[in-house]
Amino acid sequence: MSNNLIQRIEQNSRCGSKSKAEGFFDGSSSAVQISQFFATQQDAEQALQYFIQKAKQVESEPCEIHSEIQQIDNTIVLNMQITFCCEVEAVLFQMKI
């Protein structure tokens, strides 16, 4: 994966295209939603692998990953949800990206 693509993924992640860890750790937010737009299917697939790699780095138990890549008009959209075993892992994942 090119450094330029990784930088774009990380920049998009910091600019609000992912959701949240809000408030105190009460165990209610162990899932992370990601929705990003790409010019090509290959870029979206590389981003998917990037997010999976980052999730695997923080999981203590296997996380649950659901993803979909679809084309809308001339744009490729990656939607995914990663559910960790606990809220702390979700926060650590968000910090990594």
Short mmCIF file of N, CA and C in Angstrom, two decimals:
data_model
loop_
_atom_site.label_atom_id
_atom_site.label_comp_id
_atom_site.label_asym_id
_atom_site.label_seq_id
_atom_site.Cartn_x
_atom_site.Cartn_y
_atom_site.Cartn_z
N MET A 1 0.85 -1.16 0.00
CA MET A 1 0.00 0.00 0.00
C MET A 1 0.90 1.23 0.00
N SER A 2 0.57 2.20 -0.82
CA SER A 2 1.43 3.38 -0.93
C SER A 2 1.30 4.27 0.30
N ASN A 3 2.38 4.98 0.60
CA ASN A 3 2.38 5.91 1.74
C ASN A 3 1.34 7.00 1.54
N ASN A 4 1.15 7.42 0.27
CA ASN A 4 0.17 8.46 -0.02
C ASN A 4 -1.23 7.99 0.34
N LEU A 5 -1.57 6.75 0.01
CA LEU A 5 -2.90 6.21 0.34
C LEU A 5 -3.06 6.10 1.85
N ILE A 6 -2.03 5.62 2.56
CA ILE A 6 -2.10 5.52 4.01
C ILE A 6 -2.32 6.89 4.62
N GLN A 7 -1.62 7.91 4.13
CA GLN A 7 -1.79 9.26 4.65
C GLN A 7 -3.21 9.75 4.41
N ARG A 8 -3.79 9.46 3.24
CA ARG A 8 -5.17 9.89 2.96
C ARG A 8 -6.15 9.17 3.87
N ILE A 9 -5.94 7.88 4.11
CA ILE A 9 -6.82 7.12 5.00
C ILE A 9 -6.77 7.71 6.40
N GLU A 10 -5.56 7.95 6.90
CA GLU A 10 -5.40 8.49 8.25
C GLU A 10 -5.98 9.89 8.34
N GLN A 11 -5.79 10.71 7.31
CA GLN A 11 -6.34 12.06 7.32
C GLN A 11 -7.86 12.01 7.32
N ASN A 12 -8.45 11.15 6.49
CA ASN A 12 -9.91 11.02 6.46
C ASN A 12 -10.43 10.55 7.81
N SER A 13 -9.71 9.65 8.45
CA SER A 13 -10.14 9.14 9.74
C SER A 13 -10.12 10.24 10.80
N ARG A 14 -9.11 11.10 10.75
CA ARG A 14 -9.03 12.18 11.73
C ARG A 14 -10.05 13.27 11.45
N CYS A 15 -10.52 13.36 10.21
CA CYS A 15 -11.44 14.45 9.84
C CYS A 15 -12.90 14.07 10.00
N GLY A 16 -13.19 13.07 10.80
CA GLY A 16 -14.57 12.82 11.16
C GLY A 16 -15.30 11.79 10.33
N SER A 17 -14.63 11.03 9.51
CA SER A 17 -15.36 10.04 8.74
C SER A 17 -15.52 8.74 9.52
N LYS A 18 -15.05 8.72 10.73
CA LYS A 18 -15.32 7.59 11.61
C LYS A 18 -16.02 8.12 12.83
N SER A 19 -16.62 7.22 13.56
CA SER A 19 -17.26 7.69 14.77
C SER A 19 -16.39 7.39 15.96
N LYS A 20 -16.48 7.74 16.89
CA LYS A 20 -16.55 8.19 18.23
C LYS A 20 -16.13 7.35 19.43
N ALA A 21 -15.63 7.90 20.37
CA ALA A 21 -15.63 7.36 21.73
C ALA A 21 -16.12 8.53 22.56
N GLU A 22 -17.26 8.39 23.16
CA GLU A 22 -17.86 9.50 23.88
C GLU A 22 -17.93 9.18 25.36
N GLY A 23 -17.60 10.16 26.17
CA GLY A 23 -17.82 10.04 27.59
C GLY A 23 -16.95 9.01 28.27
N PHE A 24 -17.46 8.48 29.37
CA PHE A 24 -16.74 7.51 30.17
C PHE A 24 -16.85 6.12 29.58
N PHE A 25 -15.96 5.26 29.98
CA PHE A 25 -15.99 3.88 29.53
C PHE A 25 -17.09 3.13 30.28
N ASP A 26 -18.21 2.95 29.63
CA ASP A 26 -19.30 2.22 30.25
C ASP A 26 -19.58 0.91 29.53
N GLY A 27 -18.75 0.58 28.55
CA GLY A 27 -18.91 -0.68 27.83
C GLY A 27 -19.94 -0.65 26.73
N SER A 28 -20.54 0.51 26.48
CA SER A 28 -21.61 0.57 25.49
C SER A 28 -21.11 0.89 24.08
N SER A 29 -19.86 1.28 23.93
CA SER A 29 -19.35 1.71 22.63
C SER A 29 -18.16 0.87 22.20
N SER A 30 -18.36 -0.42 22.05
CA SER A 30 -17.25 -1.26 21.64
C SER A 30 -17.18 -1.43 20.12
N ALA A 31 -18.08 -0.75 19.40
CA ALA A 31 -18.09 -0.83 17.94
C ALA A 31 -17.63 0.49 17.33
N VAL A 32 -16.92 0.38 16.23
CA VAL A 32 -16.44 1.55 15.48
C VAL A 32 -17.02 1.46 14.07
N GLN A 33 -17.64 2.53 13.63
CA GLN A 33 -18.18 2.62 12.27
C GLN A 33 -17.21 3.43 11.41
N ILE A 34 -16.97 2.95 10.22
CA ILE A 34 -16.09 3.66 9.29
C ILE A 34 -16.81 3.75 7.96
N SER A 35 -16.78 4.93 7.36
CA SER A 35 -17.34 5.13 6.04
C SER A 35 -16.41 6.09 5.31
N GLN A 36 -15.80 5.60 4.24
CA GLN A 36 -14.86 6.44 3.49
C GLN A 36 -15.10 6.27 2.00
N PHE A 37 -14.71 7.29 1.24
CA PHE A 37 -14.91 7.32 -0.20
C PHE A 37 -13.57 7.24 -0.91
N PHE A 38 -13.55 6.51 -2.02
CA PHE A 38 -12.32 6.30 -2.78
C PHE A 38 -12.59 6.43 -4.28
N ALA A 39 -11.52 6.68 -5.01
CA ALA A 39 -11.63 6.81 -6.45
C ALA A 39 -11.66 5.44 -7.14
N THR A 40 -10.99 4.45 -6.52
CA THR A 40 -10.92 3.14 -7.16
C THR A 40 -11.26 2.02 -6.18
N GLN A 41 -11.68 0.90 -6.73
CA GLN A 41 -11.95 -0.30 -5.95
C GLN A 41 -10.68 -0.76 -5.23
N GLN A 42 -9.55 -0.69 -5.91
CA GLN A 42 -8.28 -1.11 -5.32
C GLN A 42 -7.94 -0.27 -4.09
N ASP A 43 -8.14 1.04 -4.15
CA ASP A 43 -7.88 1.90 -2.99
C ASP A 43 -8.78 1.50 -1.82
N ALA A 44 -10.04 1.22 -2.08
CA ALA A 44 -10.97 0.82 -1.02
C ALA A 44 -10.55 -0.51 -0.41
N GLU A 45 -10.13 -1.46 -1.23
CA GLU A 45 -9.69 -2.76 -0.73
C GLU A 45 -8.42 -2.62 0.10
N GLN A 46 -7.52 -1.75 -0.32
CA GLN A 46 -6.30 -1.51 0.46
C GLN A 46 -6.63 -0.86 1.80
N ALA A 47 -7.58 0.07 1.78
CA ALA A 47 -8.00 0.71 3.03
C ALA A 47 -8.64 -0.31 3.96
N LEU A 48 -9.45 -1.20 3.42
CA LEU A 48 -10.07 -2.26 4.22
C LEU A 48 -8.99 -3.09 4.91
N GLN A 49 -7.98 -3.49 4.17
CA GLN A 49 -6.88 -4.27 4.75
C GLN A 49 -6.12 -3.48 5.81
N TYR A 50 -5.94 -2.20 5.57
CA TYR A 50 -5.28 -1.32 6.54
C TYR A 50 -6.06 -1.31 7.86
N PHE A 51 -7.37 -1.10 7.79
CA PHE A 51 -8.19 -1.06 9.00
C PHE A 51 -8.21 -2.41 9.71
N ILE A 52 -8.27 -3.49 8.95
CA ILE A 52 -8.24 -4.83 9.55
C ILE A 52 -6.91 -5.04 10.28
N GLN A 53 -5.81 -4.65 9.66
CA GLN A 53 -4.50 -4.79 10.29
C GLN A 53 -4.45 -4.00 11.61
N LYS A 54 -4.94 -2.77 11.61
CA LYS A 54 -4.93 -1.95 12.82
C LYS A 54 -5.82 -2.57 13.90
N ALA A 55 -6.96 -3.13 13.51
CA ALA A 55 -7.85 -3.77 14.48
C ALA A 55 -7.18 -4.99 15.11
N LYS A 56 -6.49 -5.77 14.30
CA LYS A 56 -5.81 -6.97 14.81
C LYS A 56 -4.69 -6.61 15.78
N GLN A 57 -4.13 -5.42 15.65
CA GLN A 57 -3.05 -4.99 16.54
C GLN A 57 -3.54 -4.69 17.95
N VAL A 58 -4.83 -4.35 18.11
CA VAL A 58 -5.32 -3.98 19.43
C VAL A 58 -6.25 -5.02 20.05
N GLU A 59 -6.72 -5.97 19.27
CA GLU A 59 -7.69 -6.92 19.82
C GLU A 59 -7.05 -7.89 20.80
N SER A 60 -7.76 -8.17 21.89
CA SER A 60 -7.30 -9.21 22.82
C SER A 60 -8.06 -10.51 22.55
N GLU A 61 -9.26 -10.37 22.01
CA GLU A 61 -10.06 -11.48 21.51
C GLU A 61 -10.44 -11.11 20.08
N PRO A 62 -10.71 -12.08 19.23
CA PRO A 62 -11.04 -11.73 17.84
C PRO A 62 -12.20 -10.73 17.75
N CYS A 63 -11.98 -9.66 17.02
CA CYS A 63 -13.04 -8.69 16.82
C CYS A 63 -13.94 -9.14 15.66
N GLU A 64 -15.12 -8.59 15.61
CA GLU A 64 -16.08 -8.92 14.56
C GLU A 64 -16.04 -7.79 13.54
N ILE A 65 -15.78 -8.14 12.29
CA ILE A 65 -15.63 -7.13 11.24
C ILE A 65 -16.66 -7.40 10.14
N HIS A 66 -17.45 -6.39 9.86
CA HIS A 66 -18.40 -6.43 8.75
C HIS A 66 -18.03 -5.29 7.81
N SER A 67 -17.92 -5.59 6.53
CA SER A 67 -17.54 -4.54 5.58
C SER A 67 -18.29 -4.72 4.28
N GLU A 68 -18.40 -3.60 3.59
CA GLU A 68 -19.05 -3.59 2.28
C GLU A 68 -18.36 -2.52 1.44
N ILE A 69 -18.03 -2.89 0.23
CA ILE A 69 -17.48 -1.93 -0.73
C ILE A 69 -18.48 -1.88 -1.87
N GLN A 70 -18.95 -0.68 -2.16
CA GLN A 70 -19.93 -0.54 -3.25
C GLN A 70 -19.62 0.69 -4.07
N GLN A 71 -20.09 0.67 -5.30
CA GLN A 71 -19.90 1.81 -6.18
C GLN A 71 -21.19 2.61 -6.20
N ILE A 72 -21.07 3.90 -5.96
CA ILE A 72 -22.19 4.83 -6.05
C ILE A 72 -21.77 5.92 -7.02
N ASP A 73 -22.44 5.95 -8.15
CA ASP A 73 -22.05 6.83 -9.25
C ASP A 73 -20.59 6.53 -9.62
N ASN A 74 -19.72 7.51 -9.55
CA ASN A 74 -18.31 7.31 -9.91
C ASN A 74 -17.42 7.19 -8.69
N THR A 75 -18.01 6.92 -7.54
CA THR A 75 -17.27 6.86 -6.29
C THR A 75 -17.40 5.47 -5.68
N ILE A 76 -16.31 4.99 -5.11
CA ILE A 76 -16.30 3.72 -4.39
C ILE A 76 -16.43 4.04 -2.90
N VAL A 77 -17.37 3.38 -2.24
CA VAL A 77 -17.62 3.65 -0.82
C VAL A 77 -17.28 2.39 -0.02
N LEU A 78 -16.47 2.58 1.02
CA LEU A 78 -16.16 1.53 1.97
C LEU A 78 -16.93 1.82 3.25
N ASN A 79 -17.80 0.91 3.63
CA ASN A 79 -18.51 0.99 4.91
C ASN A 79 -18.10 -0.23 5.70
N MET A 80 -17.74 -0.01 6.95
CA MET A 80 -17.40 -1.14 7.80
C MET A 80 -17.72 -0.85 9.25
N GLN A 81 -17.95 -1.94 9.96
CA GLN A 81 -18.14 -1.86 11.40
C GLN A 81 -17.23 -2.89 12.03
N ILE A 82 -16.48 -2.45 13.01
CA ILE A 82 -15.59 -3.33 13.76
C ILE A 82 -16.08 -3.34 15.19
N THR A 83 -16.42 -4.52 15.70
CA THR A 83 -16.89 -4.64 17.08
C THR A 83 -15.82 -5.37 17.89
N PHE A 84 -15.31 -4.67 18.87
CA PHE A 84 -14.27 -5.21 19.74
C PHE A 84 -14.92 -5.83 20.98
N CYS A 85 -14.14 -6.57 21.75
CA CYS A 85 -14.69 -7.20 22.96
C CYS A 85 -14.94 -6.19 24.06
N CYS A 86 -14.31 -5.01 23.96
CA CYS A 86 -14.52 -3.99 24.99
C CYS A 86 -14.30 -2.60 24.40
N GLU A 87 -14.82 -1.64 25.11
CA GLU A 87 -14.74 -0.25 24.66
C GLU A 87 -13.31 0.27 24.60
N VAL A 88 -12.47 -0.17 25.50
CA VAL A 88 -11.08 0.29 25.52
C VAL A 88 -10.38 -0.08 24.21
N GLU A 89 -10.62 -1.27 23.71
CA GLU A 89 -10.00 -1.67 22.43
C GLU A 89 -10.51 -0.80 21.29
N ALA A 90 -11.78 -0.42 21.31
CA ALA A 90 -12.32 0.46 20.28
C ALA A 90 -11.61 1.81 20.31
N VAL A 91 -11.36 2.32 21.50
CA VAL A 91 -10.65 3.60 21.64
C VAL A 91 -9.21 3.46 21.17
N LEU A 92 -8.55 2.38 21.55
CA LEU A 92 -7.17 2.15 21.11
C LEU A 92 -7.08 2.06 19.59
N PHE A 93 -8.04 1.39 18.98
CA PHE A 93 -8.09 1.31 17.51
C PHE A 93 -8.20 2.69 16.91
N GLN A 94 -9.10 3.50 17.43
CA GLN A 94 -9.29 4.85 16.90
C GLN A 94 -8.03 5.69 17.06
N MET A 95 -7.31 5.48 18.13
CA MET A 95 -6.06 6.21 18.32
C MET A 95 -5.01 5.77 17.31
N LYS A 96 -5.03 4.50 16.91
CA LYS A 96 -4.06 4.00 15.93
C LYS A 96 -4.30 4.56 14.54
N ILE A 97 -5.58 4.81 14.22
CA ILE A 97 -5.84 5.31 12.88
C ILE A 97 -5.89 6.81 12.89
#
